[in-house]
Structure formats: C-alpha cells, structure tokens
Amino acid sequence: MDRKEMEERVIESYKSDEKMMILVYAQWCINNGIDPVNLYGKAYPDQLKNQALVEAMELTVPKEESEEIPNQTVLNVLQLFGNDDLAFLVQEQIDQQKR
C-alpha cells in the first residue's frame, strides 16, 4: 500500500467514525427528549444545515427502541472529535436533568 492509499484509508476511517459520533449524539438527544438539531444550532450557529446531522437523524430510532447511551459516552465522543462547544451544551442539559 502506498502513502496515498494509506492517507485515503485514514480519511475514510475518520469520516466513518465522525458519522458514528454524530449518530451517538443524535440518538442520545432523542433518548433524553432534546432536539438534536436545535442544540447543535446553539453550539454552532454558523452551521445550521449540517448534512451529516440530517443523515444521522434519519437513522435514529424512538427512545423506546434504543439502547441507553450513557451521558459520559456522548460527552467523550463529542470531545474526541473536538466538538467542545456542543459537549458543553450537552453537559448543561445533563445538569438540568439532574435538578
């Protein structure tokens, strides 16, 4: 495998992992009664139409059909991909639910 092929594989792997992160976020929101698009818009007002989020929303299931996604899991995957602003808002939602 040459360097270019290796770089392409790394990029494709990152894109795939990023889509999974977005799906985890969206499903966590659904499971907790939060609008994922609205919350995302608060974190990133310049990116109101995120195509990856739109696609992830099509893959979410109702809360009753979903496995539980621990709060720490969604925070970890958001931070892993550098979505600190969104992770901050998710943490605020978690804190509100605890009250």
mmCIF file of N, CA and C in Angstrom:
data_model
loop_
_atom_site.group_PDB
_atom_site.id
_atom_site.type_symbol
_atom_site.label_atom_id
_atom_site.label_comp_id
_atom_site.label_asym_id
_atom_site.label_seq_id
_atom_site.Cartn_x
_atom_site.Cartn_y
_atom_site.Cartn_z
ATOM 1 N N MET A 1 0.843 -1.172 0.000
ATOM 2 C CA MET A 1 0.000 0.000 0.000
ATOM 3 C C MET A 1 0.892 1.240 0.000
ATOM 4 N N ASP A 2 0.623 2.131 -0.913
ATOM 5 C CA ASP A 2 1.456 3.334 -0.966
ATOM 6 C C ASP A 2 0.896 4.411 -0.021
ATOM 7 N N ARG A 3 1.612 5.488 0.104
ATOM 8 C CA ARG A 3 1.265 6.553 1.044
ATOM 9 C C ARG A 3 -0.093 7.169 0.735
ATOM 10 N N LYS A 4 -0.385 7.383 -0.525
ATOM 11 C CA LYS A 4 -1.665 7.992 -0.915
ATOM 12 C C LYS A 4 -2.840 7.093 -0.518
ATOM 13 N N GLU A 5 -2.709 5.797 -0.746
ATOM 14 C CA GLU A 5 -3.769 4.858 -0.356
ATOM 15 C C GLU A 5 -3.951 4.847 1.160
ATOM 16 N N MET A 6 -2.848 4.903 1.885
ATOM 17 C CA MET A 6 -2.904 4.931 3.344
ATOM 18 C C MET A 6 -3.625 6.185 3.825
ATOM 19 N N GLU A 7 -3.304 7.325 3.235
ATOM 20 C CA GLU A 7 -3.958 8.575 3.621
ATOM 21 C C GLU A 7 -5.454 8.510 3.327
ATOM 22 N N GLU A 8 -5.827 7.949 2.193
ATOM 23 C CA GLU A 8 -7.243 7.837 1.836
ATOM 24 C C GLU A 8 -7.987 6.937 2.820
ATOM 25 N N ARG A 9 -7.354 5.863 3.245
ATOM 26 C CA ARG A 9 -7.980 4.965 4.226
ATOM 27 C C ARG A 9 -8.169 5.667 5.567
ATOM 28 N N VAL A 10 -7.174 6.425 5.974
ATOM 29 C CA VAL A 10 -7.270 7.156 7.237
ATOM 30 C C VAL A 10 -8.406 8.175 7.166
ATOM 31 N N ILE A 11 -8.511 8.885 6.060
ATOM 32 C CA ILE A 11 -9.571 9.879 5.886
ATOM 33 C C ILE A 11 -10.944 9.211 5.901
ATOM 34 N N GLU A 12 -11.091 8.114 5.192
ATOM 35 C CA GLU A 12 -12.373 7.401 5.162
ATOM 36 C C GLU A 12 -12.732 6.866 6.545
ATOM 37 N N SER A 13 -11.753 6.377 7.267
ATOM 38 C CA SER A 13 -11.995 5.874 8.616
ATOM 39 C C SER A 13 -12.455 7.012 9.530
ATOM 40 N N TYR A 14 -11.822 8.159 9.408
ATOM 41 C CA TYR A 14 -12.199 9.324 10.217
ATOM 42 C C TYR A 14 -13.629 9.740 9.901
ATOM 43 N N LYS A 15 -13.967 9.806 8.618
ATOM 44 C CA LYS A 15 -15.321 10.195 8.216
ATOM 45 C C LYS A 15 -16.357 9.217 8.754
ATOM 46 N N SER A 16 -16.053 7.948 8.711
ATOM 47 C CA SER A 16 -16.957 6.925 9.224
ATOM 48 C C SER A 16 -17.130 7.075 10.731
ATOM 49 N N ASP A 17 -16.034 7.289 11.427
ATOM 50 C CA ASP A 17 -16.090 7.460 12.880
ATOM 51 C C ASP A 17 -16.849 8.737 13.242
ATOM 52 N N GLU A 18 -16.658 9.779 12.447
ATOM 53 C CA GLU A 18 -17.354 11.040 12.693
ATOM 54 C C GLU A 18 -18.863 10.859 12.528
ATOM 55 N N LYS A 19 -19.273 10.104 11.530
ATOM 56 C CA LYS A 19 -20.702 9.834 11.340
ATOM 57 C C LYS A 19 -21.269 9.065 12.522
ATOM 58 N N MET A 20 -20.499 8.130 13.058
ATOM 59 C CA MET A 20 -20.947 7.376 14.229
ATOM 60 C C MET A 20 -21.073 8.304 15.434
ATOM 61 N N MET A 21 -20.135 9.226 15.599
ATOM 62 C CA MET A 21 -20.201 10.187 16.692
ATOM 63 C C MET A 21 -21.467 11.024 16.588
ATOM 64 N N ILE A 22 -21.796 11.467 15.399
ATOM 65 C CA ILE A 22 -22.991 12.286 15.199
ATOM 66 C C ILE A 22 -24.248 11.476 15.495
ATOM 67 N N LEU A 23 -24.253 10.219 15.092
ATOM 68 C CA LEU A 23 -25.398 9.352 15.376
ATOM 69 C C LEU A 23 -25.546 9.121 16.879
ATOM 70 N N VAL A 24 -24.449 8.902 17.579
ATOM 71 C CA VAL A 24 -24.495 8.726 19.036
ATOM 72 C C VAL A 24 -25.077 9.987 19.680
ATOM 73 N N TYR A 25 -24.612 11.140 19.254
ATOM 74 C CA TYR A 25 -25.133 12.417 19.771
ATOM 75 C C TYR A 25 -26.630 12.545 19.505
ATOM 76 N N ALA A 26 -27.036 12.319 18.268
ATOM 77 C CA ALA A 26 -28.448 12.480 17.896
ATOM 78 C C ALA A 26 -29.330 11.513 18.675
ATOM 79 N N GLN A 27 -28.904 10.256 18.786
ATOM 80 C CA GLN A 27 -29.717 9.276 19.500
ATOM 81 C C GLN A 27 -29.766 9.592 20.992
ATOM 82 N N TRP A 28 -28.669 10.054 21.560
ATOM 83 C CA TRP A 28 -28.663 10.461 22.963
ATOM 84 C C TRP A 28 -29.678 11.578 23.176
ATOM 85 N N CYS A 29 -29.697 12.551 22.267
ATOM 86 C CA CYS A 29 -30.665 13.643 22.375
ATOM 87 C C CYS A 29 -32.099 13.106 22.334
ATOM 88 N N ILE A 30 -32.394 12.260 21.365
ATOM 89 C CA ILE A 30 -33.733 11.676 21.250
ATOM 90 C C ILE A 30 -34.090 10.956 22.546
ATOM 91 N N ASN A 31 -33.167 10.165 23.063
ATOM 92 C CA ASN A 31 -33.416 9.399 24.283
ATOM 93 C C ASN A 31 -33.688 10.289 25.492
ATOM 94 N N ASN A 32 -33.198 11.529 25.446
ATOM 95 C CA ASN A 32 -33.348 12.440 26.572
ATOM 96 C C ASN A 32 -34.331 13.570 26.302
ATOM 97 N N GLY A 33 -35.113 13.443 25.232
ATOM 98 C CA GLY A 33 -36.142 14.439 24.935
ATOM 99 C C GLY A 33 -35.605 15.786 24.511
ATOM 100 N N ILE A 34 -34.469 15.778 23.843
ATOM 101 C CA ILE A 34 -33.814 17.013 23.399
ATOM 102 C C ILE A 34 -33.802 17.026 21.881
ATOM 103 N N ASP A 35 -34.048 18.187 21.296
ATOM 104 C CA ASP A 35 -33.987 18.332 19.840
ATOM 105 C C ASP A 35 -32.519 18.459 19.424
ATOM 106 N N PRO A 36 -31.963 17.431 18.755
ATOM 107 C CA PRO A 36 -30.541 17.471 18.409
ATOM 108 C C PRO A 36 -30.175 18.597 17.444
ATOM 109 N N VAL A 37 -31.059 18.922 16.541
ATOM 110 C CA VAL A 37 -30.776 19.978 15.557
ATOM 111 C C VAL A 37 -30.743 21.335 16.253
ATOM 112 N N ASN A 38 -31.693 21.564 17.147
ATOM 113 C CA ASN A 38 -31.753 22.827 17.881
ATOM 114 C C ASN A 38 -30.522 23.011 18.764
ATOM 115 N N LEU A 39 -30.157 21.969 19.500
ATOM 116 C CA LEU A 39 -28.995 22.061 20.386
ATOM 117 C C LEU A 39 -27.716 22.276 19.579
ATOM 118 N N TYR A 40 -27.595 21.567 18.461
ATOM 119 C CA TYR A 40 -26.434 21.738 17.586
ATOM 120 C C TYR A 40 -26.361 23.183 17.077
ATOM 121 N N GLY A 41 -27.516 23.735 16.712
ATOM 122 C CA GLY A 41 -27.576 25.114 16.218
ATOM 123 C C GLY A 41 -27.135 26.133 17.257
ATOM 124 N N LYS A 42 -27.391 25.836 18.524
ATOM 125 C CA LYS A 42 -26.932 26.729 19.593
ATOM 126 C C LYS A 42 -25.411 26.683 19.721
ATOM 127 N N ALA A 43 -24.836 25.500 19.530
ATOM 128 C CA ALA A 43 -23.382 25.357 19.650
ATOM 129 C C ALA A 43 -22.667 25.924 18.434
ATOM 130 N N TYR A 44 -23.277 25.721 17.266
ATOM 131 C CA TYR A 44 -22.634 26.125 16.008
ATOM 132 C C TYR A 44 -23.630 26.896 15.149
ATOM 133 N N PRO A 45 -23.921 28.142 15.506
ATOM 134 C CA PRO A 45 -24.938 28.913 14.764
ATOM 135 C C PRO A 45 -24.578 29.164 13.297
ATOM 136 N N ASP A 46 -23.317 29.066 12.944
ATOM 137 C CA ASP A 46 -22.909 29.271 11.551
ATOM 138 C C ASP A 46 -23.090 28.013 10.707
ATOM 139 N N GLN A 47 -23.447 26.892 11.338
ATOM 140 C CA GLN A 47 -23.579 25.614 10.627
ATOM 141 C C GLN A 47 -24.991 25.050 10.800
ATOM 142 N N LEU A 48 -25.992 25.865 10.577
ATOM 143 C CA LEU A 48 -27.357 25.437 10.849
ATOM 144 C C LEU A 48 -27.795 24.238 10.021
ATOM 145 N N LYS A 49 -27.264 24.082 8.834
ATOM 146 C CA LYS A 49 -27.659 22.961 7.978
ATOM 147 C C LYS A 49 -26.488 21.997 7.863
ATOM 148 N N ASN A 50 -26.337 21.128 8.862
ATOM 149 C CA ASN A 50 -25.263 20.143 8.857
ATOM 150 C C ASN A 50 -25.792 18.864 8.221
ATOM 151 N N GLN A 51 -25.298 18.545 7.045
ATOM 152 C CA GLN A 51 -25.796 17.392 6.292
ATOM 153 C C GLN A 51 -25.567 16.080 7.038
ATOM 154 N N ALA A 52 -24.459 15.958 7.726
ATOM 155 C CA ALA A 52 -24.194 14.729 8.473
ATOM 156 C C ALA A 52 -25.213 14.545 9.593
ATOM 157 N N LEU A 53 -25.618 15.637 10.223
ATOM 158 C CA LEU A 53 -26.632 15.557 11.274
ATOM 159 C C LEU A 53 -27.989 15.206 10.679
ATOM 160 N N VAL A 54 -28.305 15.785 9.538
ATOM 161 C CA VAL A 54 -29.560 15.453 8.851
ATOM 162 C C VAL A 54 -29.607 13.957 8.540
ATOM 163 N N GLU A 55 -28.498 13.422 8.032
ATOM 164 C CA GLU A 55 -28.433 11.992 7.712
ATOM 165 C C GLU A 55 -28.528 11.141 8.974
ATOM 166 N N ALA A 56 -27.888 11.578 10.047
ATOM 167 C CA ALA A 56 -27.942 10.828 11.308
ATOM 168 C C ALA A 56 -29.361 10.811 11.866
ATOM 169 N N MET A 57 -30.081 11.902 11.703
ATOM 170 C CA MET A 57 -31.457 11.969 12.203
ATOM 171 C C MET A 57 -32.335 10.910 11.528
ATOM 172 N N GLU A 58 -32.037 10.610 10.288
ATOM 173 C CA GLU A 58 -32.799 9.586 9.569
ATOM 174 C C GLU A 58 -32.536 8.192 10.123
ATOM 175 N N LEU A 59 -31.428 8.020 10.827
ATOM 176 C CA LEU A 59 -31.044 6.714 11.368
ATOM 177 C C LEU A 59 -31.432 6.529 12.834
ATOM 178 N N THR A 60 -31.886 7.602 13.479
ATOM 179 C CA THR A 60 -32.264 7.467 14.880
ATOM 180 C C THR A 60 -33.568 6.672 15.001
ATOM 181 N N VAL A 61 -33.773 6.128 16.174
ATOM 182 C CA VAL A 61 -34.987 5.366 16.459
ATOM 183 C C VAL A 61 -35.680 6.003 17.657
ATOM 184 N N PRO A 62 -36.963 5.703 17.859
ATOM 185 C CA PRO A 62 -37.634 6.233 19.053
ATOM 186 C C PRO A 62 -36.934 5.757 20.322
ATOM 187 N N LYS A 63 -37.054 6.557 21.360
ATOM 188 C CA LYS A 63 -36.412 6.262 22.643
ATOM 189 C C LYS A 63 -36.692 4.835 23.106
ATOM 190 N N GLU A 64 -37.929 4.374 22.906
ATOM 191 C CA GLU A 64 -38.326 3.054 23.375
ATOM 192 C C GLU A 64 -37.593 1.922 22.652
ATOM 193 N N GLU A 65 -37.086 2.193 21.461
ATOM 194 C CA GLU A 65 -36.392 1.174 20.670
ATOM 195 C C GLU A 65 -34.873 1.249 20.800
ATOM 196 N N SER A 66 -34.387 2.231 21.505
ATOM 197 C CA SER A 66 -32.955 2.476 21.595
ATOM 198 C C SER A 66 -32.359 1.894 22.861
ATOM 199 N N GLU A 67 -31.105 1.511 22.752
ATOM 200 C CA GLU A 67 -30.327 1.172 23.938
ATOM 201 C C GLU A 67 -29.992 2.485 24.656
ATOM 202 N N GLU A 68 -29.757 2.409 25.946
ATOM 203 C CA GLU A 68 -29.355 3.599 26.686
ATOM 204 C C GLU A 68 -27.952 4.011 26.261
ATOM 205 N N ILE A 69 -27.761 5.296 26.122
ATOM 206 C CA ILE A 69 -26.433 5.840 25.830
ATOM 207 C C ILE A 69 -26.018 6.637 27.060
ATOM 208 N N PRO A 70 -25.008 6.179 27.783
ATOM 209 C CA PRO A 70 -24.587 6.898 28.992
ATOM 210 C C PRO A 70 -24.141 8.325 28.675
ATOM 211 N N ASN A 71 -24.426 9.216 29.612
ATOM 212 C CA ASN A 71 -24.048 10.623 29.430
ATOM 213 C C ASN A 71 -22.555 10.769 29.145
ATOM 214 N N GLN A 72 -21.746 10.043 29.887
ATOM 215 C CA GLN A 72 -20.298 10.167 29.720
ATOM 216 C C GLN A 72 -19.853 9.719 28.337
ATOM 217 N N THR A 73 -20.543 8.752 27.765
ATOM 218 C CA THR A 73 -20.191 8.276 26.421
ATOM 219 C C THR A 73 -20.377 9.375 25.390
ATOM 220 N N VAL A 74 -21.523 10.041 25.429
ATOM 221 C CA VAL A 74 -21.759 11.098 24.439
ATOM 222 C C VAL A 74 -20.777 12.250 24.640
ATOM 223 N N LEU A 75 -20.490 12.579 25.887
ATOM 224 C CA LEU A 75 -19.505 13.643 26.139
ATOM 225 C C LEU A 75 -18.127 13.255 25.618
ATOM 226 N N ASN A 76 -17.729 12.024 25.855
ATOM 227 C CA ASN A 76 -16.414 11.566 25.403
ATOM 228 C C ASN A 76 -16.287 11.603 23.884
ATOM 229 N N VAL A 77 -17.302 11.112 23.166
ATOM 230 C CA VAL A 77 -17.173 11.086 21.706
ATOM 231 C C VAL A 77 -17.214 12.494 21.128
ATOM 232 N N LEU A 78 -17.992 13.381 21.720
ATOM 233 C CA LEU A 78 -18.000 14.762 21.232
ATOM 234 C C LEU A 78 -16.634 15.410 21.430
ATOM 235 N N GLN A 79 -16.055 15.221 22.579
ATOM 236 C CA GLN A 79 -14.754 15.825 22.864
ATOM 237 C C GLN A 79 -13.642 15.190 22.038
ATOM 238 N N LEU A 80 -13.757 13.899 21.783
ATOM 239 C CA LEU A 80 -12.768 13.210 20.964
ATOM 240 C C LEU A 80 -12.665 13.832 19.576
ATOM 241 N N PHE A 81 -13.795 14.296 19.057
ATOM 242 C CA PHE A 81 -13.807 14.900 17.722
ATOM 243 C C PHE A 81 -13.739 16.424 17.771
ATOM 244 N N GLY A 82 -13.418 16.978 18.928
ATOM 245 C CA GLY A 82 -13.211 18.421 19.035
ATOM 246 C C GLY A 82 -14.476 19.239 19.073
ATOM 247 N N ASN A 83 -15.606 18.614 19.404
ATOM 248 C CA ASN A 83 -16.867 19.341 19.490
ATOM 249 C C ASN A 83 -17.090 19.831 20.921
ATOM 250 N N ASP A 84 -16.154 20.628 21.399
ATOM 251 C CA ASP A 84 -16.192 21.075 22.787
ATOM 252 C C ASP A 84 -17.383 21.983 23.074
ATOM 253 N N ASP A 85 -17.751 22.834 22.113
ATOM 254 C CA ASP A 85 -18.899 23.723 22.323
ATOM 255 C C ASP A 85 -20.179 22.911 22.488
ATOM 256 N N LEU A 86 -20.337 21.891 21.667
ATOM 257 C CA LEU A 86 -21.512 21.038 21.758
ATOM 258 C C LEU A 86 -21.463 20.206 23.038
ATOM 259 N N ALA A 87 -20.295 19.712 23.399
ATOM 260 C CA ALA A 87 -20.152 18.945 24.639
ATOM 261 C C ALA A 87 -20.528 19.803 25.847
ATOM 262 N N PHE A 88 -20.173 21.078 25.803
ATOM 263 C CA PHE A 88 -20.524 21.998 26.885
ATOM 264 C C PHE A 88 -22.038 22.107 27.020
ATOM 265 N N LEU A 89 -22.741 22.251 25.895
ATOM 266 C CA LEU A 89 -24.203 22.353 25.935
ATOM 267 C C LEU A 89 -24.843 21.040 26.359
ATOM 268 N N VAL A 90 -24.275 19.922 25.941
ATOM 269 C CA VAL A 90 -24.779 18.621 26.381
ATOM 270 C C VAL A 90 -24.612 18.502 27.896
ATOM 271 N N GLN A 91 -23.472 18.927 28.416
ATOM 272 C CA GLN A 91 -23.264 18.894 29.866
ATOM 273 C C GLN A 91 -24.288 19.754 30.587
ATOM 274 N N GLU A 92 -24.614 20.911 30.025
ATOM 275 C CA GLU A 92 -25.649 21.763 30.625
ATOM 276 C C GLU A 92 -26.989 21.021 30.674
ATOM 277 N N GLN A 93 -27.315 20.298 29.589
ATOM 278 C CA GLN A 93 -28.560 19.534 29.551
ATOM 279 C C GLN A 93 -28.555 18.437 30.624
ATOM 280 N N ILE A 94 -27.427 17.777 30.772
ATOM 281 C CA ILE A 94 -27.290 16.732 31.794
ATOM 282 C C ILE A 94 -27.499 17.340 33.184
ATOM 283 N N ASP A 95 -26.876 18.485 33.421
ATOM 284 C CA ASP A 95 -27.004 19.144 34.715
ATOM 285 C C ASP A 95 -28.454 19.546 34.983
ATOM 286 N N GLN A 96 -29.160 20.043 33.970
ATOM 287 C CA GLN A 96 -30.567 20.425 34.120
ATOM 288 C C GLN A 96 -31.438 19.210 34.448
ATOM 289 N N GLN A 97 -31.146 18.080 33.824
ATOM 290 C CA GLN A 97 -31.939 16.887 34.075
ATOM 291 C C GLN A 97 -31.731 16.354 35.481
ATOM 292 N N LYS A 98 -30.570 16.603 36.059
ATOM 293 C CA LYS A 98 -30.280 16.130 37.408
ATOM 294 C C LYS A 98 -31.025 16.941 38.475
ATOM 295 N N ARG A 99 -31.435 18.151 38.091
ATOM 296 C CA ARG A 99 -32.128 19.030 39.069
ATOM 297 C C ARG A 99 -33.549 18.661 39.244
#
